[in-house]
Short mmCIF file of C-alpha atoms and ligand atoms in Angstrom, two decimals:
data_model
loop_
_atom_site.label_atom_id
_atom_site.label_comp_id
_atom_site.label_asym_id
_atom_site.label_seq_id
_atom_site.Cartn_x
_atom_site.Cartn_y
_atom_site.Cartn_z
CA UNK A 1 151.65 32.35 49.42
CA UNK A 2 154.16 35.13 48.83
CA UNK A 3 155.26 36.86 51.98
CA UNK A 4 154.93 40.65 52.01
CA UNK A 5 156.14 41.34 55.57
CA UNK A 6 159.35 40.38 57.33
CA UNK A 7 159.05 36.82 58.62
CA UNK A 8 158.49 37.60 62.27
CA UNK A 9 155.31 39.51 61.40
CA UNK A 10 153.61 36.68 59.59
CA UNK A 11 150.59 37.06 61.87
CA UNK A 12 149.90 40.50 60.36
CA UNK A 13 150.12 39.24 56.79
CA UNK A 14 146.34 39.13 56.28
CA UNK A 15 146.08 42.88 57.00
CA UNK A 16 148.45 43.94 54.25
CA UNK A 17 146.11 43.96 51.24
CA UNK A 18 143.65 46.24 53.03
CA UNK A 19 145.69 48.40 55.35
CA UNK A 20 148.80 49.56 53.50
CA UNK A 21 148.84 52.84 51.59
CA UNK A 22 151.85 54.88 50.61
CA UNK A 23 150.53 58.42 51.01
CA UNK A 24 148.85 60.38 53.78
CA UNK A 25 145.99 61.25 51.43
CA UNK A 26 145.31 57.60 50.64
CA UNK A 27 145.52 56.60 54.31
CA UNK A 28 143.10 59.32 55.36
CA UNK A 29 140.66 58.53 52.54
CA UNK A 30 140.74 54.89 53.59
CA UNK A 31 140.25 55.70 57.27
CA UNK A 32 137.14 57.74 56.66
CA UNK A 33 135.75 55.03 54.35
CA UNK A 34 135.94 52.39 57.10
CA UNK A 35 133.56 51.77 59.96
CA UNK A 36 134.81 52.46 63.48
CA UNK A 37 134.46 48.74 64.15
CA UNK A 38 136.90 47.93 61.34
CA UNK A 39 139.30 50.62 62.50
CA UNK A 40 139.20 49.36 66.07
CA UNK A 41 139.85 45.78 65.01
CA UNK A 42 142.89 46.88 63.02
CA UNK A 43 144.12 49.12 65.83
CA UNK A 44 143.67 46.38 68.42
CA UNK A 45 145.81 44.01 66.42
CA UNK A 46 148.62 46.34 65.35
CA UNK A 47 148.95 48.89 68.16
CA UNK A 48 150.17 46.28 70.67
CA UNK A 49 152.79 45.22 68.11
CA UNK A 50 153.93 48.74 67.27
CA UNK A 51 157.00 48.71 69.51
CA UNK A 52 158.13 45.41 68.02
CA UNK A 53 157.44 46.71 64.57
CA UNK A 54 159.45 49.87 65.15
CA UNK A 55 162.27 47.90 66.68
CA UNK A 56 162.41 45.66 63.63
CA UNK A 57 162.40 48.67 61.31
CA UNK A 58 165.28 50.23 63.21
CA UNK A 59 167.45 47.47 61.71
CA UNK A 60 167.27 49.47 58.51
CA UNK A 61 167.07 53.11 57.43
CA UNK A 62 164.45 55.04 55.51
CA UNK A 63 166.70 55.38 52.48
CA UNK A 64 167.38 51.68 52.22
CA UNK A 65 164.29 49.57 52.77
CA UNK A 66 163.39 46.20 51.42
CA UNK A 67 159.91 45.77 49.98
CA UNK A 68 158.91 43.83 53.12
CA UNK A 69 160.23 46.53 55.43
CA UNK A 70 158.45 49.26 53.48
CA UNK A 71 155.26 47.26 53.75
CA UNK A 72 155.72 46.94 57.51
CA UNK A 73 156.38 50.68 57.72
CA UNK A 74 153.17 51.41 55.82
CA UNK A 75 151.21 49.31 58.30
CA UNK A 76 152.71 51.39 61.12
CA UNK A 77 151.87 54.63 59.30
CA UNK A 78 148.28 53.44 58.97
CA UNK A 79 148.14 52.89 62.74
CA UNK A 80 149.14 56.52 63.24
CA UNK A 81 146.36 57.56 60.85
CA UNK A 82 143.77 55.37 62.52
CA UNK A 83 144.78 56.05 66.13
CA UNK A 84 142.87 59.33 66.67
CA UNK A 85 139.66 57.77 65.35
CA UNK A 86 139.92 55.00 67.93
CA UNK A 87 141.56 56.86 70.81
CA UNK A 88 139.69 60.15 70.50
CA UNK A 89 136.77 60.32 68.08
CA UNK A 90 135.10 56.96 68.49
CA UNK A 91 134.14 57.41 64.85
CA UNK A 92 136.19 57.29 61.64
CA UNK A 93 136.35 61.04 61.02
CA UNK A 94 137.02 63.98 63.30
CA UNK A 95 133.72 65.28 64.69
CA UNK A 96 132.66 68.94 64.62
CA UNK A 97 134.72 69.71 61.57
CA UNK A 98 134.23 70.53 57.91
CA UNK A 99 133.59 67.86 55.29
CA UNK A 100 136.65 65.79 54.64
CA UNK A 101 136.84 67.07 51.03
CA UNK A 102 137.37 70.66 52.16
CA UNK A 103 140.90 70.06 53.36
CA UNK A 104 143.09 68.79 50.53
CA UNK A 105 146.04 66.65 51.53
CA UNK A 106 148.75 67.75 49.12
CA UNK A 107 151.52 65.46 47.88
CA UNK A 108 154.94 65.49 49.55
CA UNK A 109 158.14 63.68 48.62
CA UNK A 110 158.02 60.14 49.92
CA UNK A 111 160.29 59.85 52.95
CA UNK A 112 161.44 56.26 52.33
CA UNK A 113 163.14 54.46 49.48
CA UNK A 114 162.69 50.85 48.50
CA UNK A 115 166.04 49.47 47.41
CA UNK A 116 165.77 45.74 47.95
CA UNK B 1 151.51 75.10 90.96
CA UNK B 2 154.82 76.74 90.29
CA UNK B 3 155.00 80.51 90.63
CA UNK B 4 156.24 81.10 87.09
CA UNK B 5 152.90 79.93 85.77
CA UNK B 6 150.73 82.33 87.76
CA UNK B 7 150.09 84.61 84.81
CA UNK B 8 148.53 81.65 83.03
CA UNK B 9 145.65 81.64 85.51
CA UNK B 10 145.52 84.99 87.31
CA UNK B 11 143.02 87.73 86.49
CA UNK B 12 145.56 90.36 85.53
CA UNK B 13 145.28 91.75 82.00
CA UNK B 14 148.99 91.56 81.33
CA UNK B 15 149.11 92.50 77.66
CA UNK B 16 146.94 95.56 77.84
CA UNK B 17 149.44 96.95 80.32
CA UNK B 18 152.34 96.05 78.09
CA UNK B 19 150.75 97.43 74.90
CA UNK B 20 148.44 100.29 75.93
CA UNK B 21 148.66 101.86 72.45
CA UNK B 22 146.50 99.07 71.04
CA UNK B 23 143.51 100.24 73.05
CA UNK B 24 140.83 98.04 74.49
CA UNK B 25 137.68 99.01 72.59
CA UNK B 26 135.68 96.80 70.26
CA UNK B 27 136.82 96.34 66.68
CA UNK B 28 134.41 96.88 63.77
CA UNK B 29 133.25 93.84 61.75
CA UNK B 30 133.63 95.57 58.39
CA UNK B 31 137.33 94.65 57.92
CA UNK B 32 136.32 90.99 58.16
CA UNK B 33 133.64 91.07 55.47
CA UNK B 34 133.77 94.07 53.20
CA UNK B 35 135.04 93.96 49.60
CA UNK B 36 135.85 97.63 49.83
CA UNK B 37 138.08 96.99 52.82
CA UNK B 38 139.80 94.14 51.03
CA UNK B 39 140.51 96.36 48.05
CA UNK B 40 142.27 98.76 50.42
CA UNK B 41 144.26 95.90 51.89
CA UNK B 42 145.26 94.88 48.38
CA UNK B 43 146.30 98.39 47.45
CA UNK B 44 148.24 99.21 50.60
CA UNK B 45 149.42 95.84 51.83
CA UNK B 46 149.42 92.96 49.35
CA UNK B 47 150.72 95.18 46.54
CA UNK B 48 153.50 96.60 48.66
CA UNK B 49 154.75 94.02 51.14
CA UNK B 50 156.98 90.99 50.70
CA UNK B 51 154.83 87.88 50.46
CA UNK B 52 156.03 84.37 51.23
CA UNK B 53 155.13 82.12 48.29
CA UNK B 54 156.94 78.83 48.95
CA UNK B 55 160.16 77.10 49.89
CA UNK B 56 163.30 76.63 47.81
CA UNK B 57 163.07 72.91 48.58
CA UNK B 58 160.33 72.80 45.93
CA UNK B 59 162.96 73.95 43.41
CA UNK B 60 165.76 71.43 43.82
CA UNK B 61 166.77 71.02 40.17
CA UNK B 62 167.32 73.36 37.27
CA UNK B 63 163.97 73.77 35.53
CA UNK B 64 161.88 73.04 38.64
CA UNK B 65 159.06 75.54 38.91
CA UNK B 66 155.77 76.23 40.61
CA UNK B 67 152.95 78.61 39.80
CA UNK B 68 151.54 80.79 42.52
CA UNK B 69 148.25 82.61 42.12
CA UNK B 70 147.56 85.76 44.07
CA UNK B 71 143.88 86.02 43.28
CA UNK B 72 143.18 89.24 45.15
CA UNK B 73 145.64 91.08 42.92
CA UNK B 74 144.61 89.18 39.77
CA UNK B 75 148.15 87.96 39.54
CA UNK B 76 149.74 84.66 38.69
CA UNK B 77 153.46 84.16 38.93
CA UNK B 78 155.94 81.46 38.04
CA UNK B 79 158.76 80.78 40.47
CA UNK B 80 161.54 78.81 38.78
CA UNK B 81 165.14 77.75 39.08
CA UNK B 82 167.18 78.77 36.05
CA UNK B 83 170.24 77.11 34.52
CA UNK B 84 172.42 79.38 36.65
CA UNK B 85 170.75 77.89 39.81
CA UNK B 86 169.10 81.25 40.52
CA UNK B 87 165.53 81.25 41.80
CA UNK B 88 163.43 83.88 40.03
CA UNK B 89 159.83 84.97 39.97
CA UNK B 90 158.04 86.33 36.93
CA UNK B 91 154.53 87.04 35.79
CA UNK B 92 152.84 83.97 34.36
CA UNK B 93 151.88 86.06 31.37
CA UNK B 94 153.05 85.53 27.81
CA UNK B 95 154.56 88.65 26.22
CA UNK B 96 152.58 88.06 23.06
CA UNK B 97 148.93 88.27 24.05
CA UNK B 98 148.95 87.44 27.72
CA UNK B 99 148.19 83.74 28.04
CA UNK B 100 149.69 81.89 30.99
CA UNK B 101 152.94 80.08 30.19
CA UNK B 102 152.82 77.50 33.01
CA UNK B 103 150.43 75.87 35.42
CA UNK B 104 150.74 73.75 38.57
CA UNK B 105 154.27 72.70 39.32
CA UNK B 106 156.91 70.51 37.75
CA UNK B 107 160.11 70.55 35.81
CA UNK B 108 160.68 71.83 32.30
CA UNK B 109 163.41 72.92 29.90
CA UNK B 110 161.33 75.79 28.57
CA UNK B 111 158.00 77.45 29.22
CA UNK B 112 155.92 77.30 26.08
CA UNK B 113 152.81 79.39 25.69
CA UNK B 114 150.01 77.18 24.46
CA UNK B 115 148.33 79.96 22.50
CA UNK B 116 150.84 80.58 19.67
CA UNK B 117 153.85 78.76 21.02
CA UNK B 118 156.22 81.49 22.19
CA UNK B 119 159.01 79.87 24.15
CA UNK B 120 160.77 81.17 27.27
CA UNK B 121 163.86 79.97 29.07
CA UNK B 122 163.57 78.94 32.73
CA UNK B 123 165.18 82.27 33.63
CA UNK B 124 162.25 84.03 31.97
CA UNK B 125 164.10 85.19 28.87
CA UNK B 126 162.49 84.82 25.47
CA UNK B 127 163.92 81.89 23.55
CA UNK B 128 161.83 81.53 20.43
CA UNK B 129 159.03 83.29 18.56
CA UNK B 130 157.45 81.12 15.85
CA UNK B 131 157.22 82.95 12.51
CA UNK B 132 159.17 85.82 13.96
CA UNK B 133 159.61 87.32 10.50
CA UNK B 134 155.86 87.97 10.29
CA UNK B 135 155.99 90.53 13.09
CA UNK B 136 156.55 94.19 12.27
CA UNK B 137 158.84 95.65 14.86
CA UNK B 138 159.56 93.10 17.52
CA UNK B 139 162.30 94.05 19.98
CA UNK B 140 163.13 90.67 21.46
CA UNK B 141 165.25 92.23 24.18
CA UNK B 142 161.99 93.53 25.64
CA UNK B 143 160.08 90.27 25.48
CA UNK B 144 161.38 88.44 28.54
CA UNK B 145 158.69 87.44 31.01
CA UNK B 146 158.04 90.41 33.29
CA UNK B 147 160.05 89.83 36.43
CA UNK B 148 158.80 90.19 40.00
CA UNK B 149 161.05 91.15 42.94
CA UNK B 150 162.11 87.91 44.55
CA UNK B 151 164.21 87.36 47.68
CA UNK B 152 165.04 84.36 49.78
CA UNK B 153 165.37 84.12 53.55
CA UNK B 154 166.26 80.78 55.12
CA UNK B 155 164.87 78.88 52.15
CA UNK B 156 161.59 80.83 52.10
CA UNK B 157 160.88 82.59 48.82
CA UNK B 158 159.29 86.03 49.05
CA UNK B 159 158.01 88.18 46.22
CA UNK B 160 157.09 91.85 46.12
CA UNK B 161 154.80 93.29 43.45
CA UNK B 162 155.61 96.96 43.86
CA UNK B 163 157.91 98.67 41.37
CA UNK B 164 160.21 99.64 44.16
CA UNK B 165 159.70 97.83 47.49
CA UNK B 166 159.26 100.31 50.38
CA UNK B 167 161.14 98.04 52.77
CA UNK B 168 163.77 95.39 52.29
CA UNK B 169 162.74 91.87 53.13
CA UNK B 170 164.94 91.95 56.21
CA UNK B 171 163.32 95.17 57.38
CA UNK B 172 159.92 93.58 57.02
CA UNK B 173 160.95 90.42 58.85
CA UNK B 174 162.53 92.60 61.51
CA UNK B 175 163.50 90.75 64.70
CA UNK B 176 162.81 87.33 63.22
CA UNK B 177 165.95 87.57 61.09
CA UNK B 178 168.20 87.59 64.09
CA UNK B 179 166.14 85.39 66.32
CA UNK B 180 165.89 82.58 63.79
CA UNK B 181 169.16 83.13 61.93
CA UNK B 182 170.40 79.73 63.10
CA UNK B 183 167.14 77.80 62.96
CA UNK B 184 167.72 75.12 60.32
CA UNK B 185 164.54 75.75 58.28
CA UNK B 186 166.20 74.78 54.99
CA UNK B 187 167.24 71.38 56.27
CA UNK B 188 163.81 70.37 57.49
CA UNK B 189 161.78 68.39 54.97
CA UNK B 190 158.04 68.58 54.69
CA UNK B 191 156.09 65.75 56.37
CA UNK B 192 152.57 66.94 55.64
CA UNK B 193 151.13 69.61 53.37
CA UNK B 194 147.52 70.73 53.19
CA UNK B 195 145.32 73.30 51.52
CA UNK B 196 141.75 74.49 51.49
CA UNK B 197 139.60 77.17 49.98
CA UNK B 198 137.22 78.20 52.70
CA UNK B 199 134.43 80.62 53.37
CA UNK B 200 136.08 83.03 55.76
CA UNK B 201 137.93 86.32 55.58
CA UNK B 202 141.70 85.82 55.46
CA UNK B 203 142.28 87.71 58.73
CA UNK B 204 139.44 85.97 60.49
CA UNK B 205 140.96 82.61 59.58
CA UNK B 206 144.49 83.70 60.45
CA UNK B 207 143.22 84.84 63.84
CA UNK B 208 142.19 81.25 64.57
CA UNK B 209 145.89 80.39 64.68
CA UNK B 210 147.16 83.27 66.75
CA UNK B 211 145.26 82.83 69.98
CA UNK B 212 144.96 79.92 72.38
CA UNK B 213 141.63 81.00 73.82
CA UNK B 214 139.75 78.65 71.46
CA UNK B 215 141.88 75.59 72.10
CA UNK B 216 140.02 74.07 75.03
CA UNK B 217 136.71 74.35 73.16
CA UNK B 218 137.32 74.00 69.42
CA UNK B 219 139.95 71.34 69.93
CA UNK B 220 138.24 69.49 72.78
CA UNK B 221 138.01 66.49 70.44
CA UNK B 222 141.67 66.52 69.34
CA UNK B 223 144.68 68.43 70.65
CA UNK B 224 142.84 70.48 73.30
CA UNK B 225 144.26 68.67 76.29
CA UNK B 226 147.79 68.85 74.94
CA UNK B 227 147.77 72.56 75.75
CA UNK B 228 145.28 73.06 78.56
CA UNK B 229 144.91 71.36 81.97
CA UNK B 230 145.28 72.76 85.49
CA UNK B 231 148.43 74.79 84.90
CA UNK B 232 146.96 76.66 81.94
CA UNK B 233 143.24 75.90 81.55
CA UNK B 234 142.66 78.37 78.72
CA UNK B 235 145.86 77.89 76.79
CA UNK B 236 147.24 81.34 77.43
CA UNK B 237 150.55 82.13 75.80
CA UNK B 238 153.30 82.23 78.44
CA UNK B 239 155.13 84.68 76.24
CA UNK B 240 153.88 87.35 73.84
CA UNK B 241 155.76 90.05 72.00
CA UNK B 242 154.62 92.54 69.38
CA UNK B 243 157.26 93.86 67.02
CA UNK B 244 156.21 96.58 64.66
CA UNK B 245 153.86 94.63 62.34
CA UNK B 246 154.92 91.16 63.45
CA UNK B 247 154.10 89.27 66.59
CA UNK B 248 155.24 86.20 68.40
CA UNK B 249 153.78 84.11 71.18
CA UNK B 250 154.73 80.88 72.87
CA UNK B 251 152.57 78.14 74.30
CA UNK B 252 153.16 75.43 76.89
CA UNK B 253 152.15 71.83 76.85
CA UNK B 254 150.04 70.32 79.59
CA UNK B 255 152.33 68.35 81.91
CA UNK B 256 149.35 66.41 83.23
CA UNK B 257 148.15 65.21 79.87
CA UNK B 258 147.44 61.46 79.99
CA UNK B 259 148.77 60.14 76.68
CA UNK B 260 147.09 57.48 74.57
CA UNK B 261 149.09 54.56 73.16
CA UNK B 262 149.82 56.46 69.91
CA UNK B 263 151.26 59.40 71.85
CA UNK B 264 153.24 57.16 74.19
CA UNK B 265 154.77 55.53 71.14
CA UNK B 266 155.44 58.84 69.38
CA UNK B 267 157.11 60.44 72.38
CA UNK B 268 159.37 57.43 72.75
CA UNK B 269 160.21 57.18 69.07
CA UNK B 270 160.89 60.81 68.32
CA UNK B 271 158.41 63.35 69.60
CA UNK B 272 154.81 64.41 69.69
CA UNK B 273 152.87 67.64 69.81
CA UNK B 274 151.41 66.20 73.01
CA UNK B 275 154.46 66.98 75.07
CA UNK B 276 157.60 68.94 74.83
CA UNK B 277 160.26 66.83 76.44
CA UNK B 278 161.44 66.82 72.87
CA UNK B 279 162.23 70.46 73.57
CA UNK B 280 165.21 69.31 75.53
CA UNK B 281 166.29 66.77 72.94
CA UNK B 282 165.77 68.83 69.82
CA UNK B 283 166.17 72.37 71.12
CA UNK B 284 166.73 74.71 68.21
CA UNK B 285 167.99 78.30 68.13
CA UNK B 286 165.35 80.96 68.64
CA UNK B 287 162.64 78.87 70.26
CA UNK B 288 161.15 79.13 73.74
CA UNK B 289 161.80 82.76 74.70
CA UNK B 290 161.54 82.91 78.47
CA UNK B 291 162.60 79.28 78.88
CA UNK B 292 159.32 77.79 79.94
CA UNK B 293 159.98 74.31 81.36
CA UNK B 294 156.84 73.04 79.59
CA UNK B 295 157.56 74.77 76.32
CA UNK B 296 155.57 73.46 73.37
CA UNK B 297 155.79 75.81 70.36
CA UNK B 298 155.98 79.42 69.18
CA UNK B 299 153.51 81.15 66.90
CA UNK B 300 155.35 83.68 64.74
CA UNK B 301 153.11 85.93 62.70
CA UNK B 302 155.02 87.50 59.85
CA UNK B 303 153.08 90.39 58.40
CA UNK B 304 150.94 90.31 56.43
CA UNK B 305 149.70 86.77 55.76
CA UNK B 306 152.22 84.21 56.95
CA UNK B 307 152.63 82.24 60.17
CA UNK B 308 155.90 80.44 60.72
CA UNK B 309 155.44 78.45 63.92
CA UNK B 310 158.65 77.08 65.37
CA UNK B 311 159.32 74.37 67.89
CA UNK B 312 161.82 71.80 69.11
CA UNK B 313 162.58 69.64 66.12
CA UNK B 314 159.79 70.87 63.91
CA UNK B 315 158.03 73.90 62.47
CA UNK B 316 154.77 74.48 60.67
CA UNK B 317 153.66 77.30 58.43
CA UNK B 318 150.37 78.79 57.27
CA UNK B 319 149.71 81.04 54.28
CA UNK B 320 146.45 83.00 54.08
CA UNK B 321 145.53 84.30 50.63
CA UNK B 322 142.35 86.31 50.18
CA UNK B 323 140.33 85.37 47.11
CA UNK B 324 137.59 87.81 47.97
CA UNK B 325 136.54 89.42 51.25
CA UNK B 326 134.98 86.24 52.57
CA UNK B 327 136.95 83.51 50.81
CA UNK B 328 140.48 82.44 51.70
CA UNK B 329 142.90 80.08 50.07
CA UNK B 330 144.93 78.55 52.87
CA UNK B 331 148.04 76.43 52.64
CA UNK B 332 149.85 74.82 55.54
CA UNK B 333 152.70 72.39 56.03
CA UNK B 334 154.54 70.63 58.84
CA UNK B 335 158.30 70.09 58.74
CA UNK B 336 160.64 68.03 60.92
CA UNK B 337 164.37 67.75 61.35
CA UNK B 338 165.59 65.26 58.77
CA UNK B 339 165.68 61.66 59.89
CA UNK B 340 166.69 58.35 58.46
CA UNK B 341 165.08 56.45 61.32
CA UNK B 342 161.88 54.57 60.43
CA UNK B 343 160.47 54.74 63.95
CA UNK B 344 161.09 58.46 64.17
CA UNK B 345 159.27 58.88 60.89
CA UNK B 346 156.33 56.87 62.26
CA UNK B 347 156.24 59.18 65.26
CA UNK B 348 156.07 62.20 62.94
CA UNK B 349 152.90 60.81 61.38
CA UNK B 350 151.20 60.93 64.78
CA UNK B 351 151.60 64.72 64.77
CA UNK B 352 150.75 64.99 61.08
CA UNK B 353 147.44 63.20 61.56
CA UNK B 354 146.26 64.98 64.66
CA UNK B 355 147.38 68.44 63.57
CA UNK B 356 145.64 68.00 60.22
CA UNK B 357 142.43 66.84 61.87
CA UNK B 358 142.62 69.78 64.29
CA UNK B 359 142.97 72.19 61.35
CA UNK B 360 139.65 70.90 60.08
CA UNK B 361 138.10 71.90 63.39
CA UNK B 362 139.56 75.39 62.94
CA UNK B 363 138.10 75.65 59.44
CA UNK B 364 134.67 74.67 60.76
CA UNK B 365 134.55 77.30 63.52
CA UNK B 366 136.00 79.99 61.29
CA UNK B 367 133.42 79.39 58.57
CA UNK B 368 130.74 79.46 61.26
CA UNK B 369 132.08 82.72 62.61
CA UNK B 370 132.15 84.25 59.12
CA UNK B 371 128.56 83.17 58.45
CA UNK B 372 127.54 84.84 61.70
CA UNK B 373 129.22 88.11 60.78
CA UNK B 374 127.54 88.00 57.35
CA UNK B 375 124.14 87.85 59.03
CA UNK B 376 124.60 91.42 60.14
CA UNK B 377 123.75 90.60 63.75
CA UNK B 378 127.11 91.88 64.98
CA UNK B 379 128.45 95.41 64.58
CA UNK B 380 131.68 94.88 66.44
CA UNK B 381 134.00 92.30 67.94
CA UNK B 382 135.35 92.28 71.48
CA UNK B 383 138.85 90.87 71.67
CA UNK B 384 140.12 89.86 75.10
CA UNK B 385 143.57 90.45 76.52
CA UNK B 386 144.74 87.02 75.35
CA UNK B 387 143.39 87.72 71.86
CA UNK B 388 145.64 90.75 71.53
CA UNK B 389 147.42 89.27 68.47
CA UNK B 390 144.10 89.53 66.58
CA UNK B 391 143.67 93.13 67.69
CA UNK B 392 147.25 93.88 66.70
CA UNK B 393 146.75 92.50 63.17
CA UNK B 394 143.64 94.65 62.77
CA UNK B 395 145.41 97.77 64.09
CA UNK B 396 148.48 97.32 61.91
CA UNK B 397 146.36 96.95 58.79
CA UNK B 398 144.17 99.93 59.66
CA UNK B 399 147.29 101.99 60.25
CA UNK B 400 148.69 101.08 56.82
CA UNK B 401 145.39 102.01 55.19
CA UNK B 402 145.23 105.33 57.03
CA UNK B 403 148.89 106.14 56.54
CA UNK B 404 150.08 104.25 53.48
CA UNK B 405 153.70 103.24 53.17
S1 FES C 1 149.69 84.60 23.69
FE1 FES C 1 151.44 83.43 24.05
S2 FES C 1 152.11 82.95 22.11
FE2 FES C 1 150.39 84.17 21.69
FE1 FE2 C 2 143.00 75.99 66.44
#
């Protein structure tokens, strides 16, 4: 099978097809489409690895990422999107708020460049 | 508890003493729901003041443009960068029969009207009229897109719709110009950008972002504890200043906040809204007046409809555009100091996510509040001492309606 993450994160490989998105809008849409059980499972696997993940990514810079590094970064970004649901809300979306469609997440320039 | 924080919990009404001219009586509900009142605001405020419409970072290259609609004035403008690198604003109105020449945002060589194909340069000047010889007396020197006054401060683009602006942009910005002269706004890229069209008066919604009184309740599910706790249970501003039509306040973080794993990571990797030790690392000019040791961020209300909230290493802005008296188009964005570090970028997304989710809580309570006012059950609103920014906004607007500029 083709590897999509840097070697030392082989154990996270199975998450990649489901949990990587390259925009905030896509990450949020995915979060609210999941069950809290799915979100917690993902969080429980990746959050404990986040320091290692960040440390690995510090070997490169945002403007010069390999495909594998960008993929690893996107997993980390998804953890940041999922974290409040698990740590605070105990449900996929923020409670006591307006429908998720009301707030539009507008596009921004992507902060990282895939060069390798 | 340290003595400097006493005014965060004592029962003294500090701001009423500082600003007695604002009065203490209830405020009528009419300004928050009446079309007639909005039409006065349009006439005396939106038609006369400088309005922030976007950042120059959206116009990096020649030909980059964006359209901005100002619904309450029935206006649509194009803001574009011309071949001479100048940023200009003009009416999005074809000089032939009025059709819009652009929509959305993007990059183009020319603006072409899709009705009969008149073509304009990116500086607004007329470039081509198809079948020009079929017109009777066309003076092409008078057919450039109608320009709108446009000025830039620190990478923020302001327009003014009056023939002759009553005040310069710097006069309108007043003390902010000096205070934030060295704040690197232009260098700070956008990390998150959001918008909504919601059922609330533009001032009512803006008020949700210029008081901390609601934080422990509305944001109990998100960022509430970042800013409350024993030292400051009701999220009072530790600093507040009113300057002519503008106002500024500063809030502290809660030193006793018990961070979750995502916040622990974010603080380590770059920073988090949850705590302000970043304030020491990323201190920027103009922030934290009064040097609070637990400084979190400043709310800077720039009259009439813009908030430019500064902090250590980041800032976020809100625009509030009335569509009608009870509908607002809101745009907000969060910006950080530039970084090339992947882990720092990950940490930024922690703030992006939680701030965005918290904004949705603000929309919900504001729409609820508007619906309540519309029921007619309330004749007036009582603002407390810590809600004095809301009172100030009301007073300033009323004053401009009573004594127009
Ligand atoms: S209205 Fe634009 S070309 Fe006719
Ligand atoms: Fe709020």
